[in-house]
Amino acid sequence: MPYDDSVPPTRRARPLLLAAALAALCLTTITGCGGSPDTAEGKGADASASPSTSPSASAAPEASPTASLPQGPLTGRTVVIDPGHNPRNREHTEEINEQVDIGTGRKECDTTGTSTDDGYAEARFTLDVSHRLRELLQAQGARVLLTHDDDRPFGPCIDERARIGNEAKADAVVSVHADGSAVGNRGFHVILPAAVKGGGADTSKIVKSSADLGARIAGHFVRTTGSAPSNYIGGGTGLDTRDDLGGLNLSTVPKVFVECGNMRDPKDAALLTDARWRQKAAQGMADGIAAHLKG
C-alpha cells in the first residue's frame, strides 16, 4: 500500500494508455480484484497484523541476483523489484516514523502496511510475489535486484528504496503492494509518477517512460489474473497518478507502484491469499515489464 492516507493524492488517470494496452491484448471479459487511496509507500494501517501469518503455500524459490542467468529476451536489462514494507517494521515504529526528505516535503521512513482480516500481512504478500516475479524475469535473462529480502530489521526507508533503483541504473523498477481500503472496493491499480520538480525530486525525464511501463503492466495484469481495474481509483483505467510518494518522486529511472488488490475486501483477500493467484499476479507484472523493455 503506498503512503499517507491523510493527504488526498493527486490523481490523473490515463485512460488512453490503458485503453490502447487493453485493445492490443484483445480483452473480452474481466472480473473484479482490489486496491485503494490508502495505498502508500507506507501504510500505517494494522500494526496489529501478524507478519508471521501467511497462507500455507510457500513462496517461489529464491534465486541469487548474482547467479549465472540464462540468455533470453531481457539479457542485459536490469529490473529492480521493491517489495512494499518490511515484515518487522511493526517492531521498529520509532525508526520507521523518522521523517525523510521526498523532494517536495517530508514523510515517514516507512510504514507497517496493511493486512487481511485474517492477519495475512501485506509485507508477507509483497515478498512472496516479488520472489515469484524475480524468478520469472531471471528466466528471461534479466538481472534482478530486490530493495530488501526480509534481511534487515526494518525498512529500507522510502528514499533509500528510490536510491537503490537509481544506483542500479535500472531499466524498470516495480514496487509491489496491496491496498487496505473499504469492503466493496475491488480491483488492482498501477500508480504512476506525476511531473514533480522540487528539492531532490525531478521526474521530468521518467514520466513518459513510467506511464508506458504502467500501462503495459495494467494491460497484462488484467489478461493474466482476470482481475478488473480498480472500481474506486483511476476511473476504471487501472492507472492513477500521484505526486506524494517519495519512492516515485525521487526516482530517476522508470518506476511504478502496483496495488494488486484490496486486502480488506473479502473477495479480493481470497485472491491475494491464494498462491496460484499470486503466481498469476507475478506473471502479469513480468509480462508487462518485458513488453515495456522490448518496446
PDB file of N, CA, C and O in Angstrom, residues 101-178:
ATOM      1  N   ASP A 101      13.324  13.110   3.575  1.00  0.00           N
ATOM      2  CA  ASP A 101      13.053  14.077   2.509  1.00  0.00           C
ATOM      3  C   ASP A 101      12.564  13.342   1.271  1.00  0.00           C
ATOM      4  O   ASP A 101      13.207  12.393   0.812  1.00  0.00           O
ATOM      5  N   ILE A 102      11.428  13.759   0.718  1.00  0.00           N
ATOM      6  CA  ILE A 102      10.934  13.145  -0.523  1.00  0.00           C
ATOM      7  C   ILE A 102      10.998  14.133  -1.683  1.00  0.00           C
ATOM      8  O   ILE A 102      10.322  13.977  -2.696  1.00  0.00           O
ATOM      9  N   GLY A 103      11.802  15.190  -1.514  1.00  0.00           N
ATOM     10  CA  GLY A 103      11.975  16.157  -2.584  1.00  0.00           C
ATOM     11  C   GLY A 103      11.026  17.324  -2.497  1.00  0.00           C
ATOM     12  O   GLY A 103      11.422  18.481  -2.598  1.00  0.00           O
ATOM     13  N   THR A 104       9.753  17.036  -2.290  1.00  0.00           N
ATOM     14  CA  THR A 104       8.732  18.089  -2.211  1.00  0.00           C
ATOM     15  C   THR A 104       8.205  18.258  -0.794  1.00  0.00           C
ATOM     16  O   THR A 104       7.238  18.984  -0.576  1.00  0.00           O
ATOM     17  N   GLY A 105       8.810  17.585   0.151  1.00  0.00           N
ATOM     18  CA  GLY A 105       8.353  17.650   1.539  1.00  0.00           C
ATOM     19  C   GLY A 105       9.017  16.543   2.327  1.00  0.00           C
ATOM     20  O   GLY A 105      10.065  16.027   1.935  1.00  0.00           O
ATOM     21  N   ARG A 106       8.390  16.153   3.428  1.00  0.00           N
ATOM     22  CA  ARG A 106       8.947  15.094   4.266  1.00  0.00           C
ATOM     23  C   ARG A 106       7.855  14.093   4.612  1.00  0.00           C
ATOM     24  O   ARG A 106       6.686  14.470   4.739  1.00  0.00           O
ATOM     25  N   LYS A 107       8.252  12.835   4.757  1.00  0.00           N
ATOM     26  CA  LYS A 107       7.331  11.761   5.112  1.00  0.00           C
ATOM     27  C   LYS A 107       8.024  10.753   5.994  1.00  0.00           C
ATOM     28  O   LYS A 107       9.253  10.732   6.121  1.00  0.00           O
ATOM     29  N   GLU A 108       7.217   9.851   6.568  1.00  0.00           N
ATOM     30  CA  GLU A 108       7.778   8.782   7.380  1.00  0.00           C
ATOM     31  C   GLU A 108       8.716   7.909   6.546  1.00  0.00           C
ATOM     32  O   GLU A 108       8.496   7.706   5.353  1.00  0.00           O
ATOM     33  N   CYS A 109       9.746   7.402   7.210  1.00  0.00           N
ATOM     34  CA  CYS A 109      10.694   6.490   6.564  1.00  0.00           C
ATOM     35  C   CYS A 109       9.968   5.337   5.877  1.00  0.00           C
ATOM     36  O   CYS A 109      10.254   4.984   4.743  1.00  0.00           O
ATOM     37  N   ASP A 110       9.008   4.740   6.560  1.00  0.00           N
ATOM     38  CA  ASP A 110       8.239   3.615   6.018  1.00  0.00           C
ATOM     39  C   ASP A 110       7.038   3.433   6.935  1.00  0.00           C
ATOM     40  O   ASP A 110       6.899   4.142   7.939  1.00  0.00           O
ATOM     41  N   THR A 111       6.163   2.512   6.607  1.00  0.00           N
ATOM     42  CA  THR A 111       5.039   2.191   7.489  1.00  0.00           C
ATOM     43  C   THR A 111       4.876   0.675   7.541  1.00  0.00           C
ATOM     44  O   THR A 111       5.586  -0.064   6.859  1.00  0.00           O
ATOM     45  N   THR A 112       3.935   0.227   8.345  1.00  0.00           N
ATOM     46  CA  THR A 112       3.786  -1.210   8.553  1.00  0.00           C
ATOM     47  C   THR A 112       3.087  -1.916   7.406  1.00  0.00           C
ATOM     48  O   THR A 112       3.249  -3.119   7.224  1.00  0.00           O
ATOM     49  N   GLY A 113       2.283  -1.194   6.643  1.00  0.00           N
ATOM     50  CA  GLY A 113       1.454  -1.842   5.640  1.00  0.00           C
ATOM     51  C   GLY A 113       0.146  -2.307   6.251  1.00  0.00           C
ATOM     52  O   GLY A 113      -0.120  -2.106   7.433  1.00  0.00           O
ATOM     53  N   THR A 114      -0.659  -2.933   5.456  1.00  0.00           N
ATOM     54  CA  THR A 114      -1.962  -3.389   5.905  1.00  0.00           C
ATOM     55  C   THR A 114      -1.968  -4.911   6.013  1.00  0.00           C
ATOM     56  O   THR A 114      -0.922  -5.550   6.009  1.00  0.00           O
ATOM     57  N   SER A 115      -3.166  -5.516   6.118  1.00  0.00           N
ATOM     58  CA  SER A 115      -3.283  -6.979   6.193  1.00  0.00           C
ATOM     59  C   SER A 115      -4.707  -7.365   5.861  1.00  0.00           C
ATOM     60  O   SER A 115      -5.611  -6.530   5.830  1.00  0.00           O
ATOM     61  N   THR A 116      -4.918  -8.650   5.631  1.00  0.00           N
ATOM     62  CA  THR A 116      -6.279  -9.157   5.523  1.00  0.00           C
ATOM     63  C   THR A 116      -6.873  -9.230   6.929  1.00  0.00           C
ATOM     64  O   THR A 116      -6.153  -9.160   7.932  1.00  0.00           O
ATOM     65  N   ASP A 117      -8.178  -9.406   7.015  1.00  0.00           N
ATOM     66  CA  ASP A 117      -8.818  -9.530   8.321  1.00  0.00           C
ATOM     67  C   ASP A 117      -8.325 -10.765   9.074  1.00  0.00           C
ATOM     68  O   ASP A 117      -8.382 -10.808  10.303  1.00  0.00           O
ATOM     69  N   ASP A 118      -7.815 -11.758   8.338  1.00  0.00           N
ATOM     70  CA  ASP A 118      -7.293 -12.966   8.968  1.00  0.00           C
ATOM     71  C   ASP A 118      -5.828 -12.837   9.371  1.00  0.00           C
ATOM     72  O   ASP A 118      -5.244 -13.797   9.894  1.00  0.00           O
ATOM     73  N   GLY A 119      -5.237 -11.665   9.140  1.00  0.00           N
ATOM     74  CA  GLY A 119      -3.874 -11.434   9.611  1.00  0.00           C
ATOM     75  C   GLY A 119      -2.758 -11.721   8.627  1.00  0.00           C
ATOM     76  O   GLY A 119      -1.587 -11.745   9.011  1.00  0.00           O
ATOM     77  N   TYR A 120      -3.089 -11.943   7.341  1.00  0.00           N
ATOM     78  CA  TYR A 120      -2.038 -12.119   6.334  1.00  0.00           C
ATOM     79  C   TYR A 120      -1.504 -10.742   5.983  1.00  0.00           C
ATOM     80  O   TYR A 120      -2.189  -9.923   5.387  1.00  0.00           O
ATOM     81  N   ALA A 121      -0.261 -10.473   6.388  1.00  0.00           N
ATOM     82  CA  ALA A 121       0.308  -9.132   6.264  1.00  0.00           C
ATOM     83  C   ALA A 121       0.703  -8.802   4.837  1.00  0.00           C
ATOM     84  O   ALA A 121       1.215  -9.647   4.101  1.00  0.00           O
ATOM     85  N   GLU A 122       0.477  -7.555   4.483  1.00  0.00           N
ATOM     86  CA  GLU A 122       0.880  -7.072   3.169  1.00  0.00           C
ATOM     87  C   GLU A 122       2.368  -7.319   2.924  1.00  0.00           C
ATOM     88  O   GLU A 122       2.777  -7.689   1.818  1.00  0.00           O
ATOM     89  N   ALA A 123       3.186  -7.102   3.958  1.00  0.00           N
ATOM     90  CA  ALA A 123       4.631  -7.272   3.791  1.00  0.00           C
ATOM     91  C   ALA A 123       4.996  -8.705   3.421  1.00  0.00           C
ATOM     92  O   ALA A 123       5.976  -8.938   2.710  1.00  0.00           O
ATOM     93  N   ARG A 124       4.218  -9.677   3.898  1.00  0.00           N
ATOM     94  CA  ARG A 124       4.447 -11.074   3.508  1.00  0.00           C
ATOM     95  C   ARG A 124       3.997 -11.303   2.072  1.00  0.00           C
ATOM     96  O   ARG A 124       4.651 -12.003   1.288  1.00  0.00           O
ATOM     97  N   PHE A 125       2.878 -10.721   1.733  1.00  0.00           N
ATOM     98  CA  PHE A 125       2.363 -10.830   0.364  1.00  0.00           C
ATOM     99  C   PHE A 125       3.362 -10.264  -0.633  1.00  0.00           C
ATOM    100  O   PHE A 125       3.671 -10.873  -1.657  1.00  0.00           O
ATOM    101  N   THR A 126       3.885  -9.081  -0.337  1.00  0.00           N
ATOM    102  CA  THR A 126       4.770  -8.425  -1.304  1.00  0.00           C
ATOM    103  C   THR A 126       6.072  -9.202  -1.497  1.00  0.00           C
ATOM    104  O   THR A 126       6.592  -9.270  -2.612  1.00  0.00           O
ATOM    105  N   LEU A 127       6.593  -9.793  -0.431  1.00  0.00           N
ATOM    106  CA  LEU A 127       7.801 -10.605  -0.575  1.00  0.00           C
ATOM    107  C   LEU A 127       7.544 -11.847  -1.425  1.00  0.00           C
ATOM    108  O   LEU A 127       8.345 -12.209  -2.292  1.00  0.00           O
ATOM    109  N   ASP A 128       6.415 -12.496  -1.176  1.00  0.00           N
ATOM    110  CA  ASP A 128       6.079 -13.700  -1.929  1.00  0.00           C
ATOM    111  C   ASP A 128       5.962 -13.389  -3.417  1.00  0.00           C
ATOM    112  O   ASP A 128       6.560 -14.061  -4.260  1.00  0.00           O
ATOM    113  N   VAL A 129       5.196 -12.360  -3.749  1.00  0.00           N
ATOM    114  CA  VAL A 129       5.007 -12.005  -5.157  1.00  0.00           C
ATOM    115  C   VAL A 129       6.326 -11.547  -5.774  1.00  0.00           C
ATOM    116  O   VAL A 129       6.629 -11.856  -6.931  1.00  0.00           O
ATOM    117  N   SER A 130       7.130 -10.817  -5.007  1.00  0.00           N
ATOM    118  CA  SER A 130       8.417 -10.336  -5.524  1.00  0.00           C
ATOM    119  C   SER A 130       9.359 -11.484  -5.847  1.00  0.00           C
ATOM    120  O   SER A 130      10.091 -11.453  -6.844  1.00  0.00           O
ATOM    121  N   HIS A 131       9.362 -12.529  -5.008  1.00  0.00           N
ATOM    122  CA  HIS A 131      10.188 -13.709  -5.296  1.00  0.00           C
ATOM    123  C   HIS A 131       9.728 -14.370  -6.592  1.00  0.00           C
ATOM    124  O   HIS A 131      10.547 -14.782  -7.425  1.00  0.00           O
ATOM    125  N   ARG A 132       8.433 -14.489  -6.758  1.00  0.00           N
ATOM    126  CA  ARG A 132       7.890 -15.099  -7.969  1.00  0.00           C
ATOM    127  C   ARG A 132       8.228 -14.259  -9.200  1.00  0.00           C
ATOM    128  O   ARG A 132       8.605 -14.796 -10.260  1.00  0.00           O
ATOM    129  N   LEU A 133       8.091 -12.952  -9.056  1.00  0.00           N
ATOM    130  CA  LEU A 133       8.388 -12.048 -10.163  1.00  0.00           C
ATOM    131  C   LEU A 133       9.867 -12.111 -10.528  1.00  0.00           C
ATOM    132  O   LEU A 133      10.228 -12.129 -11.711  1.00  0.00           O
ATOM    133  N   ARG A 134      10.735 -12.134  -9.524  1.00  0.00           N
ATOM    134  CA  ARG A 134      12.168 -12.229  -9.787  1.00  0.00           C
ATOM    135  C   ARG A 134      12.493 -13.478 -10.607  1.00  0.00           C
ATOM    136  O   ARG A 134      13.253 -13.423 -11.581  1.00  0.00           O
ATOM    137  N   GLU A 135      11.921 -14.612 -10.211  1.00  0.00           N
ATOM    138  CA  GLU A 135      12.215 -15.860 -10.918  1.00  0.00           C
ATOM    139  C   GLU A 135      11.776 -15.788 -12.371  1.00  0.00           C
ATOM    140  O   GLU A 135      12.498 -16.245 -13.280  1.00  0.00           O
ATOM    141  N   LEU A 136      10.611 -15.216 -12.622  1.00  0.00           N
ATOM    142  CA  LEU A 136      10.096 -15.117 -13.990  1.00  0.00           C
ATOM    143  C   LEU A 136      10.978 -14.217 -14.853  1.00  0.00           C
ATOM    144  O   LEU A 136      11.240 -14.521 -16.024  1.00  0.00           O
ATOM    145  N   LEU A 137      11.444 -13.112 -14.287  1.00  0.00           N
ATOM    146  CA  LEU A 137      12.284 -12.185 -15.048  1.00  0.00           C
ATOM    147  C   LEU A 137      13.682 -12.759 -15.278  1.00  0.00           C
ATOM    148  O   LEU A 137      14.265 -12.608 -16.361  1.00  0.00           O
ATOM    149  N   GLN A 138      14.217 -13.439 -14.273  1.00  0.00           N
ATOM    150  CA  GLN A 138      15.533 -14.055 -14.436  1.00  0.00           C
ATOM    151  C   GLN A 138      15.499 -15.143 -15.498  1.00  0.00           C
ATOM    152  O   GLN A 138      16.480 -15.337 -16.221  1.00  0.00           O
ATOM    153  N   ALA A 139      14.388 -15.832 -15.614  1.00  0.00           N
ATOM    154  CA  ALA A 139      14.263 -16.875 -16.640  1.00  0.00           C
ATOM    155  C   ALA A 139      14.350 -16.292 -18.039  1.00  0.00           C
ATOM    156  O   ALA A 139      14.679 -17.001 -18.996  1.00  0.00           O
ATOM    157  N   GLN A 140      14.072 -14.989 -18.167  1.00  0.00           N
ATOM    158  CA  GLN A 140      14.176 -14.311 -19.458  1.00  0.00           C
ATOM    159  C   GLN A 140      15.521 -13.598 -19.621  1.00  0.00           C
ATOM    160  O   GLN A 140      15.713 -12.857 -20.581  1.00  0.00           O
ATOM    161  N   GLY A 141      16.420 -13.791 -18.655  1.00  0.00           N
ATOM    162  CA  GLY A 141      17.759 -13.252 -18.781  1.00  0.00           C
ATOM    163  C   GLY A 141      18.007 -11.941 -18.072  1.00  0.00           C
ATOM    164  O   GLY A 141      19.125 -11.407 -18.128  1.00  0.00           O
ATOM    165  N   ALA A 142      16.996 -11.384 -17.404  1.00  0.00           N
ATOM    166  CA  ALA A 142      17.164 -10.092 -16.745  1.00  0.00           C
ATOM    167  C   ALA A 142      18.013 -10.208 -15.486  1.00  0.00           C
ATOM    168  O   ALA A 142      17.986 -11.229 -14.789  1.00  0.00           O
ATOM    169  N   ARG A 143      18.764  -9.169 -15.205  1.00  0.00           N
ATOM    170  CA  ARG A 143      19.434  -9.030 -13.909  1.00  0.00           C
ATOM    171  C   ARG A 143      18.407  -8.405 -12.977  1.00  0.00           C
ATOM    172  O   ARG A 143      17.877  -7.337 -13.255  1.00  0.00           O
ATOM    173  N   VAL A 144      18.103  -9.069 -11.870  1.00  0.00           N
ATOM    174  CA  VAL A 144      17.039  -8.623 -10.973  1.00  0.00           C
ATOM    175  C   VAL A 144      17.586  -8.375  -9.573  1.00  0.00           C
ATOM    176  O   VAL A 144      18.262  -9.238  -8.999  1.00  0.00           O
ATOM    177  N   LEU A 145      17.291  -7.214  -9.027  1.00  0.00           N
ATOM    178  CA  LEU A 145      17.682  -6.857  -7.672  1.00  0.00           C
ATOM    179  C   LEU A 145      16.431  -6.566  -6.859  1.00  0.00           C
ATOM    180  O   LEU A 145      15.453  -6.019  -7.385  1.00  0.00           O
ATOM    181  N   LEU A 146      16.433  -6.930  -5.583  1.00  0.00           N
ATOM    182  CA  LEU A 146      15.367  -6.566  -4.656  1.00  0.00           C
ATOM    183  C   LEU A 146      15.877  -5.477  -3.726  1.00  0.00           C
ATOM    184  O   LEU A 146      17.043  -5.507  -3.316  1.00  0.00           O
ATOM    185  N   THR A 147      15.014  -4.531  -3.380  1.00  0.00           N
ATOM    186  CA  THR A 147      15.425  -3.472  -2.455  1.00  0.00           C
ATOM    187  C   THR A 147      15.656  -4.029  -1.057  1.00  0.00           C
ATOM    188  O   THR A 147      16.418  -3.472  -0.279  1.00  0.00           O
ATOM    189  N   HIS A 148      14.976  -5.120  -0.735  1.00  0.00           N
ATOM    190  CA  HIS A 148      15.229  -5.849   0.510  1.00  0.00           C
ATOM    191  C   HIS A 148      14.635  -7.232   0.340  1.00  0.00           C
ATOM    192  O   HIS A 148      13.786  -7.456  -0.529  1.00  0.00           O
ATOM    193  N   ASP A 149      15.067  -8.161   1.180  1.00  0.00           N
ATOM    194  CA  ASP A 149      14.592  -9.537   1.061  1.00  0.00           C
ATOM    195  C   ASP A 149      14.408 -10.140   2.446  1.00  0.00           C
ATOM    196  O   ASP A 149      14.921 -11.221   2.734  1.00  0.00           O
ATOM    197  N   ASP A 150      13.687  -9.421   3.298  1.00  0.00           N
ATOM    198  CA  ASP A 150      13.453  -9.864   4.676  1.00  0.00           C
ATOM    199  C   ASP A 150      14.793 -10.071   5.387  1.00  0.00           C
ATOM    200  O   ASP A 150      14.947 -10.965   6.213  1.00  0.00           O
ATOM    201  N   ASP A 151      15.777  -9.215   5.040  1.00  0.00           N
ATOM    202  CA  ASP A 151      17.137  -9.390   5.525  1.00  0.00           C
ATOM    203  C   ASP A 151      17.617  -8.202   6.361  1.00  0.00           C
ATOM    204  O   ASP A 151      18.808  -8.028   6.571  1.00  0.00           O
ATOM    205  N   ARG A 152      16.677  -7.379   6.823  1.00  0.00           N
ATOM    206  CA  ARG A 152      17.051  -6.246   7.647  1.00  0.00           C
ATOM    207  C   ARG A 152      15.962  -5.996   8.674  1.00  0.00           C
ATOM    208  O   ARG A 152      14.811  -6.403   8.471  1.00  0.00           O
ATOM    209  N   PRO A 153      16.272  -5.346   9.791  1.00  0.00           N
ATOM    210  CA  PRO A 153      15.295  -5.216  10.875  1.00  0.00           C
ATOM    211  C   PRO A 153      14.097  -4.344  10.536  1.00  0.00           C
ATOM    212  O   PRO A 153      13.016  -4.555  11.077  1.00  0.00           O
ATOM    213  N   PHE A 154      14.271  -3.371   9.653  1.00  0.00           N
ATOM    214  CA  PHE A 154      13.146  -2.537   9.221  1.00  0.00           C
ATOM    215  C   PHE A 154      13.539  -1.874   7.907  1.00  0.00           C
ATOM    216  O   PHE A 154      14.690  -1.921   7.484  1.00  0.00           O
ATOM    217  N   GLY A 155      12.538  -1.242   7.281  1.00  0.00           N
ATOM    218  CA  GLY A 155      12.811  -0.506   6.051  1.00  0.00           C
ATOM    219  C   GLY A 155      13.173  -1.428   4.889  1.00  0.00           C
ATOM    220  O   GLY A 155      12.805  -2.596   4.865  1.00  0.00           O
ATOM    221  N   PRO A 156      13.905  -0.884   3.892  1.00  0.00           N
ATOM    222  CA  PRO A 156      14.552   0.418   3.863  1.00  0.00           C
ATOM    223  C   PRO A 156      13.569   1.572   3.783  1.00  0.00           C
ATOM    224  O   PRO A 156      12.412   1.393   3.389  1.00  0.00           O
ATOM    225  N   CYS A 157      14.057   2.755   4.155  1.00  0.00           N
ATOM    226  CA  CYS A 157      13.240   3.956   4.057  1.00  0.00           C
ATOM    227  C   CYS A 157      12.918   4.235   2.589  1.00  0.00           C
ATOM    228  O   CYS A 157      13.612   3.775   1.678  1.00  0.00           O
ATOM    229  N   ILE A 158      11.879   5.008   2.376  1.00  0.00           N
ATOM    230  CA  ILE A 158      11.409   5.240   1.007  1.00  0.00           C
ATOM    231  C   ILE A 158      12.441   5.950   0.140  1.00  0.00           C
ATOM    232  O   ILE A 158      12.520   5.694  -1.061  1.00  0.00           O
ATOM    233  N   ASP A 159      13.252   6.826   0.726  1.00  0.00           N
ATOM    234  CA  ASP A 159      14.266   7.496  -0.075  1.00  0.00           C
ATOM    235  C   ASP A 159      15.358   6.515  -0.497  1.00  0.00           C
ATOM    236  O   ASP A 159      15.876   6.582  -1.615  1.00  0.00           O
ATOM    237  N   GLU A 160      15.687   5.567   0.396  1.00  0.00           N
ATOM    238  CA  GLU A 160      16.686   4.563   0.044  1.00  0.00           C
ATOM    239  C   GLU A 160      16.153   3.613  -1.008  1.00  0.00           C
ATOM    240  O   GLU A 160      16.894   3.168  -1.901  1.00  0.00           O
ATOM    241  N   ARG A 161      14.885   3.287  -0.936  1.00  0.00           N
ATOM    242  CA  ARG A 161      14.285   2.411  -1.951  1.00  0.00           C
ATOM    243  C   ARG A 161      14.450   3.033  -3.338  1.00  0.00           C
ATOM    244  O   ARG A 161      14.790   2.345  -4.308  1.00  0.00           O
ATOM    245  N   ALA A 162      14.190   4.340  -3.432  1.00  0.00           N
ATOM    246  CA  ALA A 162      14.373   5.027  -4.721  1.00  0.00           C
ATOM    247  C   ALA A 162      15.841   5.016  -5.127  1.00  0.00           C
ATOM    248  O   ALA A 162      16.179   4.775  -6.294  1.00  0.00           O
ATOM    249  N   ARG A 163      16.713   5.252  -4.164  1.00  0.00           N
ATOM    250  CA  ARG A 163      18.151   5.334  -4.456  1.00  0.00           C
ATOM    251  C   ARG A 163      18.698   4.006  -4.975  1.00  0.00           C
ATOM    252  O   ARG A 163      19.573   3.981  -5.854  1.00  0.00           O
ATOM    253  N   ILE A 164      18.190   2.894  -4.469  1.00  0.00           N
ATOM    254  CA  ILE A 164      18.653   1.584  -4.925  1.00  0.00           C
ATOM    255  C   ILE A 164      18.389   1.408  -6.425  1.00  0.00           C
ATOM    256  O   ILE A 164      19.258   0.951  -7.175  1.00  0.00           O
ATOM    257  N   GLY A 165      17.201   1.786  -6.870  1.00  0.00           N
ATOM    258  CA  GLY A 165      16.885   1.701  -8.298  1.00  0.00           C
ATOM    259  C   GLY A 165      17.739   2.639  -9.125  1.00  0.00           C
ATOM    260  O   GLY A 165      18.221   2.281 -10.207  1.00  0.00           O
ATOM    261  N   ASN A 166      17.944   3.849  -8.600  1.00  0.00           N
ATOM    262  CA  ASN A 166      18.743   4.838  -9.325  1.00  0.00           C
ATOM    263  C   ASN A 166      20.184   4.371  -9.488  1.00  0.00           C
ATOM    264  O   ASN A 166      20.769   4.459 -10.573  1.00  0.00           O
ATOM    265  N   GLU A 167      20.772   3.890  -8.383  1.00  0.00           N
ATOM    266  CA  GLU A 167      22.180   3.490  -8.421  1.00  0.00           C
ATOM    267  C   GLU A 167      22.401   2.240  -9.267  1.00  0.00           C
ATOM    268  O   GLU A 167      23.481   2.047  -9.826  1.00  0.00           O
ATOM    269  N   ALA A 168      21.367   1.414  -9.382  1.00  0.00           N
ATOM    270  CA  ALA A 168      21.459   0.225 -10.235  1.00  0.00           C
ATOM    271  C   ALA A 168      21.289   0.583 -11.704  1.00  0.00           C
ATOM    272  O   ALA A 168      21.478  -0.262 -12.581  1.00  0.00           O
ATOM    273  N   LYS A 169      20.928   1.849 -11.970  1.00  0.00           N
ATOM    274  CA  LYS A 169      20.626   2.293 -13.338  1.00  0.00           C
ATOM    275  C   LYS A 169      19.605   1.336 -13.966  1.00  0.00           C
ATOM    276  O   LYS A 169      19.758   0.883 -15.122  1.00  0.00           O
ATOM    277  N   ALA A 170      18.578   1.044 -13.190  1.00  0.00           N
ATOM    278  CA  ALA A 170      17.570   0.068 -13.604  1.00  0.00           C
ATOM    279  C   ALA A 170      16.830   0.523 -14.859  1.00  0.00           C
ATOM    280  O   ALA A 170      16.563   1.718 -15.045  1.00  0.00           O
ATOM    281  N   ASP A 171      16.501  -0.439 -15.692  1.00  0.00           N
ATOM    282  CA  ASP A 171      15.675  -0.159 -16.861  1.00  0.00           C
ATOM    283  C   ASP A 171      14.208  -0.042 -16.459  1.00  0.00           C
ATOM    284  O   ASP A 171      13.412   0.562 -17.181  1.00  0.00           O
ATOM    285  N   ALA A 172      13.854  -0.634 -15.321  1.00  0.00           N
ATOM    286  CA  ALA A 172      12.492  -0.539 -14.786  1.00  0.00           C
ATOM    287  C   ALA A 172      12.524  -0.895 -13.314  1.00  0.00           C
ATOM    288  O   ALA A 172      13.295  -1.761 -12.899  1.00  0.00           O
ATOM    289  N   VAL A 173      11.686  -0.208 -12.533  1.00  0.00           N
ATOM    290  CA  VAL A 173      11.524  -0.519 -11.113  1.00  0.00           C
ATOM    291  C   VAL A 173      10.035  -0.688 -10.845  1.00  0.00           C
ATOM    292  O   VAL A 173       9.221   0.149 -11.268  1.00  0.00           O
ATOM    293  N   VAL A 174       9.690  -1.758 -10.156  1.00  0.00           N
ATOM    294  CA  VAL A 174       8.293  -2.004  -9.798  1.00  0.00           C
ATOM    295  C   VAL A 174       8.209  -2.216  -8.302  1.00  0.00           C
ATOM    296  O   VAL A 174       8.886  -3.076  -7.741  1.00  0.00           O
ATOM    297  N   SER A 175       7.385  -1.408  -7.649  1.00  0.00           N
ATOM    298  CA  SER A 175       7.134  -1.534  -6.221  1.00  0.00           C
ATOM    299  C   SER A 175       5.835  -2.304  -6.035  1.00  0.00           C
ATOM    300  O   SER A 175       4.781  -1.889  -6.529  1.00  0.00           O
ATOM    301  N   VAL A 176       5.918  -3.444  -5.358  1.00  0.00           N
ATOM    302  CA  VAL A 176       4.777  -4.353  -5.218  1.00  0.00           C
ATOM    303  C   VAL A 176       4.043  -4.064  -3.912  1.00  0.00           C
ATOM    304  O   VAL A 176       4.655  -4.019  -2.840  1.00  0.00           O
ATOM    305  N   HIS A 177       2.719  -3.872  -3.994  1.00  0.00           N
ATOM    306  CA  HIS A 177       1.905  -3.553  -2.828  1.00  0.00           C
ATOM    307  C   HIS A 177       0.548  -4.253  -2.914  1.00  0.00           C
ATOM    308  O   HIS A 177       0.202  -4.852  -3.931  1.00  0.00           O
ATOM    309  N   ALA A 178      -0.217  -4.139  -1.836  1.00  0.00           N
ATOM    310  CA  ALA A 178      -1.642  -4.469  -1.829  1.00  0.00           C
ATOM    311  C   ALA A 178      -2.300  -3.418  -0.967  1.00  0.00           C
ATOM    312  O   ALA A 178      -1.699  -2.911  -0.017  1.00  0.00           O
TER     313      ALA A 178
END
